[in-house]
mmCIF file of C-alpha atoms in Angstrom:
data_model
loop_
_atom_site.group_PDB
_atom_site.id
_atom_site.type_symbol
_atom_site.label_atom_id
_atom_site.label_comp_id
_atom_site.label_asym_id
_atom_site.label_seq_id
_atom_site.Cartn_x
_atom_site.Cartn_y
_atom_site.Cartn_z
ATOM 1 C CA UNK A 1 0.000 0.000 0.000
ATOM 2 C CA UNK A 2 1.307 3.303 -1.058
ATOM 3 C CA UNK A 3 2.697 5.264 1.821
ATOM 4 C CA UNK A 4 0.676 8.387 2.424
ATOM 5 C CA UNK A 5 1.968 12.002 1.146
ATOM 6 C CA UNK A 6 0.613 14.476 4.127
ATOM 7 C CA UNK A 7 0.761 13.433 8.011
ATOM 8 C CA UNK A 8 -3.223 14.043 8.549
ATOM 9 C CA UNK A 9 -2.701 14.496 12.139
ATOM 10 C CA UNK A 10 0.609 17.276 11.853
ATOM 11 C CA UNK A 11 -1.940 19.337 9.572
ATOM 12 C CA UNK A 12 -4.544 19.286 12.468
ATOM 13 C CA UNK A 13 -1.959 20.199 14.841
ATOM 14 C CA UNK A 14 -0.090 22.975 13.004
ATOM 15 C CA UNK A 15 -3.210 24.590 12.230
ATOM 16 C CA UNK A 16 -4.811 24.739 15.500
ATOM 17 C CA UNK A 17 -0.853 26.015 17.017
ATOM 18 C CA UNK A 18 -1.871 29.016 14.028
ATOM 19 C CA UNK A 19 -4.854 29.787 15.612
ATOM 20 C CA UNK A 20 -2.973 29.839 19.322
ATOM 21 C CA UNK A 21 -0.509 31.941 17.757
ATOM 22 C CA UNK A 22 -3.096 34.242 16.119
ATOM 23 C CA UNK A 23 -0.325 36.164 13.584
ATOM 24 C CA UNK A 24 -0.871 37.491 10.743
ATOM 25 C CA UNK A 25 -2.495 35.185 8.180
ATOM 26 C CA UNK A 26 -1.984 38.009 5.243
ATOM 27 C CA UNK A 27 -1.852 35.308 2.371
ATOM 28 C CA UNK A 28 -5.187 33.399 3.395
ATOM 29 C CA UNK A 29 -6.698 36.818 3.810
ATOM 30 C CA UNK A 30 -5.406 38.405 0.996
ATOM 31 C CA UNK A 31 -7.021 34.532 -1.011
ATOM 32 C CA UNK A 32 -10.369 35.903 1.115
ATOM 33 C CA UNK A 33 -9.906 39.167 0.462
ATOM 34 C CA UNK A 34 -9.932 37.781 -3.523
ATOM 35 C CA UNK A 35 -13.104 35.944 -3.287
ATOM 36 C CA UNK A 36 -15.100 38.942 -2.018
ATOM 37 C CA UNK A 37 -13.880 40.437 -4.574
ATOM 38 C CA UNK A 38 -14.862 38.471 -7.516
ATOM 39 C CA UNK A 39 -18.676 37.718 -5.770
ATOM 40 C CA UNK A 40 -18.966 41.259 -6.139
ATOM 41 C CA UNK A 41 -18.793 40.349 -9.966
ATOM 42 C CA UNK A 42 -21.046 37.698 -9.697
ATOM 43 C CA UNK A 43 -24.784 38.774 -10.532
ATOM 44 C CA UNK A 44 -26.330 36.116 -8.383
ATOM 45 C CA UNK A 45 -27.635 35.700 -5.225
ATOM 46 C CA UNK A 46 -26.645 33.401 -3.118
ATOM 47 C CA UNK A 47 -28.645 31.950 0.335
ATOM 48 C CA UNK A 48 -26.375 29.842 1.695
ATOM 49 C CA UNK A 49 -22.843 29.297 1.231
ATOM 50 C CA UNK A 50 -19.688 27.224 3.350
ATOM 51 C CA UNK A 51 -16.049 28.052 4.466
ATOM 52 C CA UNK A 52 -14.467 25.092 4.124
ATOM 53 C CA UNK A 53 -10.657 24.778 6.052
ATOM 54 C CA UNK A 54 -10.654 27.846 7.726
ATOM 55 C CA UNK A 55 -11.532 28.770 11.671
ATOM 56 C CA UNK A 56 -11.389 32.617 11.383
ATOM 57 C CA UNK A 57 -14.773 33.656 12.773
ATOM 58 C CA UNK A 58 -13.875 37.122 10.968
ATOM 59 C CA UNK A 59 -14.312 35.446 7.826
ATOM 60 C CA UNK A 60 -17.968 34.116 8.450
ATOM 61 C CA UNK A 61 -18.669 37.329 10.062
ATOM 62 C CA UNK A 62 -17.549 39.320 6.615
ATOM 63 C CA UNK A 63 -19.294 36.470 4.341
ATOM 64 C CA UNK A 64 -22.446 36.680 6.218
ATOM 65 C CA UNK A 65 -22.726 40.495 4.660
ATOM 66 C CA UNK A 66 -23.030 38.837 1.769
ATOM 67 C CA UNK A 67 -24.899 35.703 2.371
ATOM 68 C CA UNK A 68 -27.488 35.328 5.017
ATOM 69 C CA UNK A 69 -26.395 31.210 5.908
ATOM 70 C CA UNK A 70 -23.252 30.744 6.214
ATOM 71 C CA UNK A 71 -21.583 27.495 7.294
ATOM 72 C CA UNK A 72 -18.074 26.993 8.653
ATOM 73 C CA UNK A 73 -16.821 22.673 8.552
ATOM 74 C CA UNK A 74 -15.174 20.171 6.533
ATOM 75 C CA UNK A 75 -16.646 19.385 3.290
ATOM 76 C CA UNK A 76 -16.769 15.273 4.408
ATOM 77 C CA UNK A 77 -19.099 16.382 7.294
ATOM 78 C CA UNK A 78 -21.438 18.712 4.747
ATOM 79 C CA UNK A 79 -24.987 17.510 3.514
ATOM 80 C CA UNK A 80 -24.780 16.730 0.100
ATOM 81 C CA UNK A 81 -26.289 19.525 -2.043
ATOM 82 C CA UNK A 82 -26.765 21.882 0.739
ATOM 83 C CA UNK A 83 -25.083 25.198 0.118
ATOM 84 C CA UNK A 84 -25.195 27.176 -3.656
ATOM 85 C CA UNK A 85 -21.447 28.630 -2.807
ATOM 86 C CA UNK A 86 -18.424 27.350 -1.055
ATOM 87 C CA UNK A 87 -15.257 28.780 -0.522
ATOM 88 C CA UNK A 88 -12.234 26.680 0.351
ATOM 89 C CA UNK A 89 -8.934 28.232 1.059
ATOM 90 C CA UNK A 90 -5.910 26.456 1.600
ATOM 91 C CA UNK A 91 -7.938 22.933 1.664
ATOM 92 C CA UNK A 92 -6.367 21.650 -1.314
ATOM 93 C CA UNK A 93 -2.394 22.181 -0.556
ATOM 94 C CA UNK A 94 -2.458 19.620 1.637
ATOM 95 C CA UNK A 95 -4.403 16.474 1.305
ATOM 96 C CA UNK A 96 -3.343 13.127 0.510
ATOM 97 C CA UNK A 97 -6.196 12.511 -2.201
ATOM 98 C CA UNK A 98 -6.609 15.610 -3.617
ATOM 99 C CA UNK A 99 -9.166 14.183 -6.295
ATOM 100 C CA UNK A 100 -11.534 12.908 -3.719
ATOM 101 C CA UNK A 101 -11.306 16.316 -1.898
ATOM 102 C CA UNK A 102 -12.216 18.294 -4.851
ATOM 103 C CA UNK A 103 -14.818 15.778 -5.408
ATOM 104 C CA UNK A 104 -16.500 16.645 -1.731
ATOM 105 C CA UNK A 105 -16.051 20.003 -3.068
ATOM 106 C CA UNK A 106 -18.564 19.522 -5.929
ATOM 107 C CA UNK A 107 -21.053 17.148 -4.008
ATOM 108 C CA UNK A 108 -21.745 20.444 -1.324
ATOM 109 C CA UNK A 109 -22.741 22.288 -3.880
ATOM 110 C CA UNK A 110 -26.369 22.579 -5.555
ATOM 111 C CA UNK A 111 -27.182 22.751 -9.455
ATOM 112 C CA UNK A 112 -25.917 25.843 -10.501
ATOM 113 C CA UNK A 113 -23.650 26.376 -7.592
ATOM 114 C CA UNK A 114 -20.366 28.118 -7.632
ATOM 115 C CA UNK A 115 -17.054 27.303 -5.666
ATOM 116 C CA UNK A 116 -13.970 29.987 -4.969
ATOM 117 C CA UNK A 117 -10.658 29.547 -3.432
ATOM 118 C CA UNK A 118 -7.096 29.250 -3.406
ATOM 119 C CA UNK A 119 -3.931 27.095 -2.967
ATOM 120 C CA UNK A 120 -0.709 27.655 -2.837
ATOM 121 C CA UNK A 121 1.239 27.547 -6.370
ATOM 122 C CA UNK A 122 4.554 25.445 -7.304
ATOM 123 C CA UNK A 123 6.736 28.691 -7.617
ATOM 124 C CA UNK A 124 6.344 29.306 -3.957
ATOM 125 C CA UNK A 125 9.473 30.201 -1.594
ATOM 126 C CA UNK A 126 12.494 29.721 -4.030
ATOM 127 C CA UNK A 127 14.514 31.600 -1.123
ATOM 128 C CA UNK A 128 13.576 28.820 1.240
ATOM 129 C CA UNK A 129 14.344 25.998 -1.291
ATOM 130 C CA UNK A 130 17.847 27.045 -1.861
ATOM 131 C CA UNK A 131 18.482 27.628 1.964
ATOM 132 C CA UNK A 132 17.273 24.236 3.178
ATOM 133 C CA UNK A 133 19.239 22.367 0.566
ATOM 134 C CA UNK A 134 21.771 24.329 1.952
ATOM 135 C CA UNK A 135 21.090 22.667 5.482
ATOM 136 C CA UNK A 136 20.821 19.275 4.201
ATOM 137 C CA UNK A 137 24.592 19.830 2.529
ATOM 138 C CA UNK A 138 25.870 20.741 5.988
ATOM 139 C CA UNK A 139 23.838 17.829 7.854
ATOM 140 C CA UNK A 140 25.509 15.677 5.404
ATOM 141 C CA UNK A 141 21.654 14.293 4.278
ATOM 142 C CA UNK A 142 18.622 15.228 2.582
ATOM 143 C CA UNK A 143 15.105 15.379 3.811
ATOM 144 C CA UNK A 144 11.656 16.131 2.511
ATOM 145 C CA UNK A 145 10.973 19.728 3.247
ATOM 146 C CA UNK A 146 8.836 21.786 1.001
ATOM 147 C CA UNK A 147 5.244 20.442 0.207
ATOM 148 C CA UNK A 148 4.782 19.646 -3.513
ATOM 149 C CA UNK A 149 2.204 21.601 -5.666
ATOM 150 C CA UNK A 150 0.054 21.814 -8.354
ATOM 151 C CA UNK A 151 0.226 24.082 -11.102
ATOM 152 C CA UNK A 152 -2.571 26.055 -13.034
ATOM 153 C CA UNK A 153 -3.088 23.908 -15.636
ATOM 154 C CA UNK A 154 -3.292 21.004 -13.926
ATOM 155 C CA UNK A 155 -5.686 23.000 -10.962
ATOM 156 C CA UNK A 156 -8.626 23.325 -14.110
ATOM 157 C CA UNK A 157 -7.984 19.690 -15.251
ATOM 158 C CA UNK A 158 -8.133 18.274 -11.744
ATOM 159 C CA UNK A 159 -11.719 20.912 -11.458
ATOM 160 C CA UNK A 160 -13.321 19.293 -14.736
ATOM 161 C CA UNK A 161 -12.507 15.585 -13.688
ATOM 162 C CA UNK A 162 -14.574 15.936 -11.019
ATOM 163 C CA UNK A 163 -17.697 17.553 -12.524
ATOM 164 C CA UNK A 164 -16.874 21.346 -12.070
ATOM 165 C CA UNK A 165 -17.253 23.509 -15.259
ATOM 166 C CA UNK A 166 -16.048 26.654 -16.617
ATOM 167 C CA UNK A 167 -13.210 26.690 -14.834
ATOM 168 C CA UNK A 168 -11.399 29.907 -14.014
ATOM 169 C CA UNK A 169 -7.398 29.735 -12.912
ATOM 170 C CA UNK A 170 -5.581 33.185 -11.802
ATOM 171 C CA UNK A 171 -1.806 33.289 -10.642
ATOM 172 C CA UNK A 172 -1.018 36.190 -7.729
ATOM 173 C CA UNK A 173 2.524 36.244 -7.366
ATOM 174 C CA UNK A 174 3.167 38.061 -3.588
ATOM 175 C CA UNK A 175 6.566 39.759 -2.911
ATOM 176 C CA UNK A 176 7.805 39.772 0.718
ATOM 177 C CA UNK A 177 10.512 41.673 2.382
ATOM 178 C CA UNK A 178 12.982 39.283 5.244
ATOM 179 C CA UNK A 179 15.269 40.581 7.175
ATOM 180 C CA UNK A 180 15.600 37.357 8.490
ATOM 181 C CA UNK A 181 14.978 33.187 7.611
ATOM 182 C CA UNK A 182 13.406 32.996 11.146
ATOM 183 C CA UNK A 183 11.089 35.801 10.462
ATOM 184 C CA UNK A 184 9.853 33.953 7.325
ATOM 185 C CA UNK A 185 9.578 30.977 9.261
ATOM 186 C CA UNK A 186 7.597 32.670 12.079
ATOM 187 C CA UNK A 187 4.818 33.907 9.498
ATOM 188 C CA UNK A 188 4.614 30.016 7.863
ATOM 189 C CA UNK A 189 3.683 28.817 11.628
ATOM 190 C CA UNK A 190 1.124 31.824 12.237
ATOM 191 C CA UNK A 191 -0.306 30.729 8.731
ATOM 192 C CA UNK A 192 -0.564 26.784 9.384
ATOM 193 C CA UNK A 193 1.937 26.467 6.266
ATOM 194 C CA UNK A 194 5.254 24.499 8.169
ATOM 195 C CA UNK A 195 5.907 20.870 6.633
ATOM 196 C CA UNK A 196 3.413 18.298 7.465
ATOM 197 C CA UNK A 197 5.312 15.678 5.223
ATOM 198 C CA UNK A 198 4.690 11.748 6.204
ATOM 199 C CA UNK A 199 7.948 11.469 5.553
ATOM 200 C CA UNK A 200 9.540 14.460 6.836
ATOM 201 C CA UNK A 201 12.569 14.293 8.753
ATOM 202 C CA UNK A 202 11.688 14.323 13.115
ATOM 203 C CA UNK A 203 15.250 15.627 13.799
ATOM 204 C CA UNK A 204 15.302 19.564 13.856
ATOM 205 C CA UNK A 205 18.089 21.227 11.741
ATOM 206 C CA UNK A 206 21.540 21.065 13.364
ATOM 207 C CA UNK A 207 23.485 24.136 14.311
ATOM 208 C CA UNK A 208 25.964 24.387 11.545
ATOM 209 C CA UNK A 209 22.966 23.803 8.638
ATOM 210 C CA UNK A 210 20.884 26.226 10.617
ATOM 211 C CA UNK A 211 23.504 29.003 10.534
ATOM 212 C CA UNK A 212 23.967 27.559 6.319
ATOM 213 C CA UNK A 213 20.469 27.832 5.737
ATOM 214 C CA UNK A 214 20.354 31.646 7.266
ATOM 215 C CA UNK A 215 23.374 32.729 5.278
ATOM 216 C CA UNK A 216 22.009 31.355 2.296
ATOM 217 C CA UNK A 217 18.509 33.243 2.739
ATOM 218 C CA UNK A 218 20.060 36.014 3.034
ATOM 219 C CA UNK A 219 22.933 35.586 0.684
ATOM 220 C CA UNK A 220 24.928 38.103 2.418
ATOM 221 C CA UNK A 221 21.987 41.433 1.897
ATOM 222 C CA UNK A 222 20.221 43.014 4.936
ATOM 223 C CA UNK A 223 16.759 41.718 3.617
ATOM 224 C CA UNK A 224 15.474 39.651 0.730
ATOM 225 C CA UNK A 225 12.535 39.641 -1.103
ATOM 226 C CA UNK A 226 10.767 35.599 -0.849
ATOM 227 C CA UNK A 227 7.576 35.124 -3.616
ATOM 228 C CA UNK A 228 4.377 33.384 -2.710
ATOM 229 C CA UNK A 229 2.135 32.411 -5.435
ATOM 230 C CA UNK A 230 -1.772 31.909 -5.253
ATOM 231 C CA UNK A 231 -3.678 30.126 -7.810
ATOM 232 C CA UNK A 232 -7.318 31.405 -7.238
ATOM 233 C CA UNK A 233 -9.998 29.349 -9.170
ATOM 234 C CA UNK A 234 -13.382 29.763 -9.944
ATOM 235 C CA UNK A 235 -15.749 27.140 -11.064
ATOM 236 C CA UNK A 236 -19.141 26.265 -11.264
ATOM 237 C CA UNK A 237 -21.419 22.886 -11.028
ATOM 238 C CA UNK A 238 -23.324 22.310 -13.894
ATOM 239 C CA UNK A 239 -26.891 23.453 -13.728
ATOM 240 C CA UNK A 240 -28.945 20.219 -13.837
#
């Protein structure tokens, strides 16, 4: 049997330590922020809609403006059918079926019903790649670090397998300023975003690939400028 990809229970446990730490979730806000944003386009009315991976309150608070019933859950725990809009933010990055996820996706939603979100995009943290290949040269090994990730193209086809049409796939490439690796790593934890790889090493960086991995970061400037990409998508279920 085929080893799973993502440690189910490190996902649960990294994301509730993001909502102890209660930083700054800017990209899964700014993904939010996006969705607004595009149902302001969207001459339709919608009565009851879903959040689907996310805990903010603020967020159901905001989208009940909008929408007078609004749900917050896991789409495996929603009535079939039951809402005409979900959003899901984040939900996709890190599952180990990511087919049967997109599928639950598609069953919430009625005839006619439209889903919004976002994941995180395969041309993510290039700064952090190079520095913890850096650490495993050091430590003398090599360990599975960065999640892998899905790319536009493959975001629509993966949409339409499971019944979605008229997909819609944006890139939003997001500049940040470090003065620091740690700083970068401090706004991954406060997002819910650290590994979660089954396979992931347990051992913590050692000292000298630590101080390898900084350097490299930094490559020798006061601050450096990492890149996030979003892929928001847009969809719809076919109207029956």
């Amino acid at each position: 049997m085929k080893p799973p990809l993502f440690d189910d229970h490190a996902r649960l446990l990294r994301r509730h330590r993001a909502t102890r730490l209660g930083g700054d979730r800017f990209l899964q806000t700014r993904a939010f922020d996006d969705c607004l944003d595009r149902l302001a386009d969207v001459r339709i009315r919608f009565d009851t809609a879903a959040i689907v991976g996310a805990d903010d309150r603020r967020w159901h608070d905001r989208l009940t403006a909008i929408v007078p019933n609004v749900h917050v859950g896991d789409a495996a725990g929603m009535t079939p059918g039951s809402v005409d809009l979900c959003l899901s933010i984040g939900e996709l990055d890190s599952v180990n079926d990511v087919q049967a996820a997109a599928f639950a996706l598609r069953q919430m939603l009625r005839p006619g019903g439209l889903l919004l979100g976002a994941i995180v995009g395969g041309s993510s943290l290039p700064r952090l790649r190079d520095a913890m290949l850096a650490a495993d040269r050091v430590d003398g090994g090599a360990a599975p670090r960065l999640h892998p990730s899905i790319d536009g193209p493959s975001l629509a086809a993966l949409l339409i397998s499971v019944g979605f049409s008229e997909p819609v796939i944006d890139v939003d490439r997001v500049a940040v300023r470090y003065p620091t690796l740690d700083r970068l790593v401090g706004d991954l934890r406060a997002m819910g975003c650290t590994n979660i790889l089954d396979q992931r090493s347990r051992r913590p960086i050692g000292r000298r690939g630590l101080a390898a991995a900084r350097a490299v970061f930094l490559g020798g400037a006061d601050q450096v400028e990492e890149r996030f990409e979003l892929l928001h998508f847009a969809a719809w279920a076919p109207d029956i």
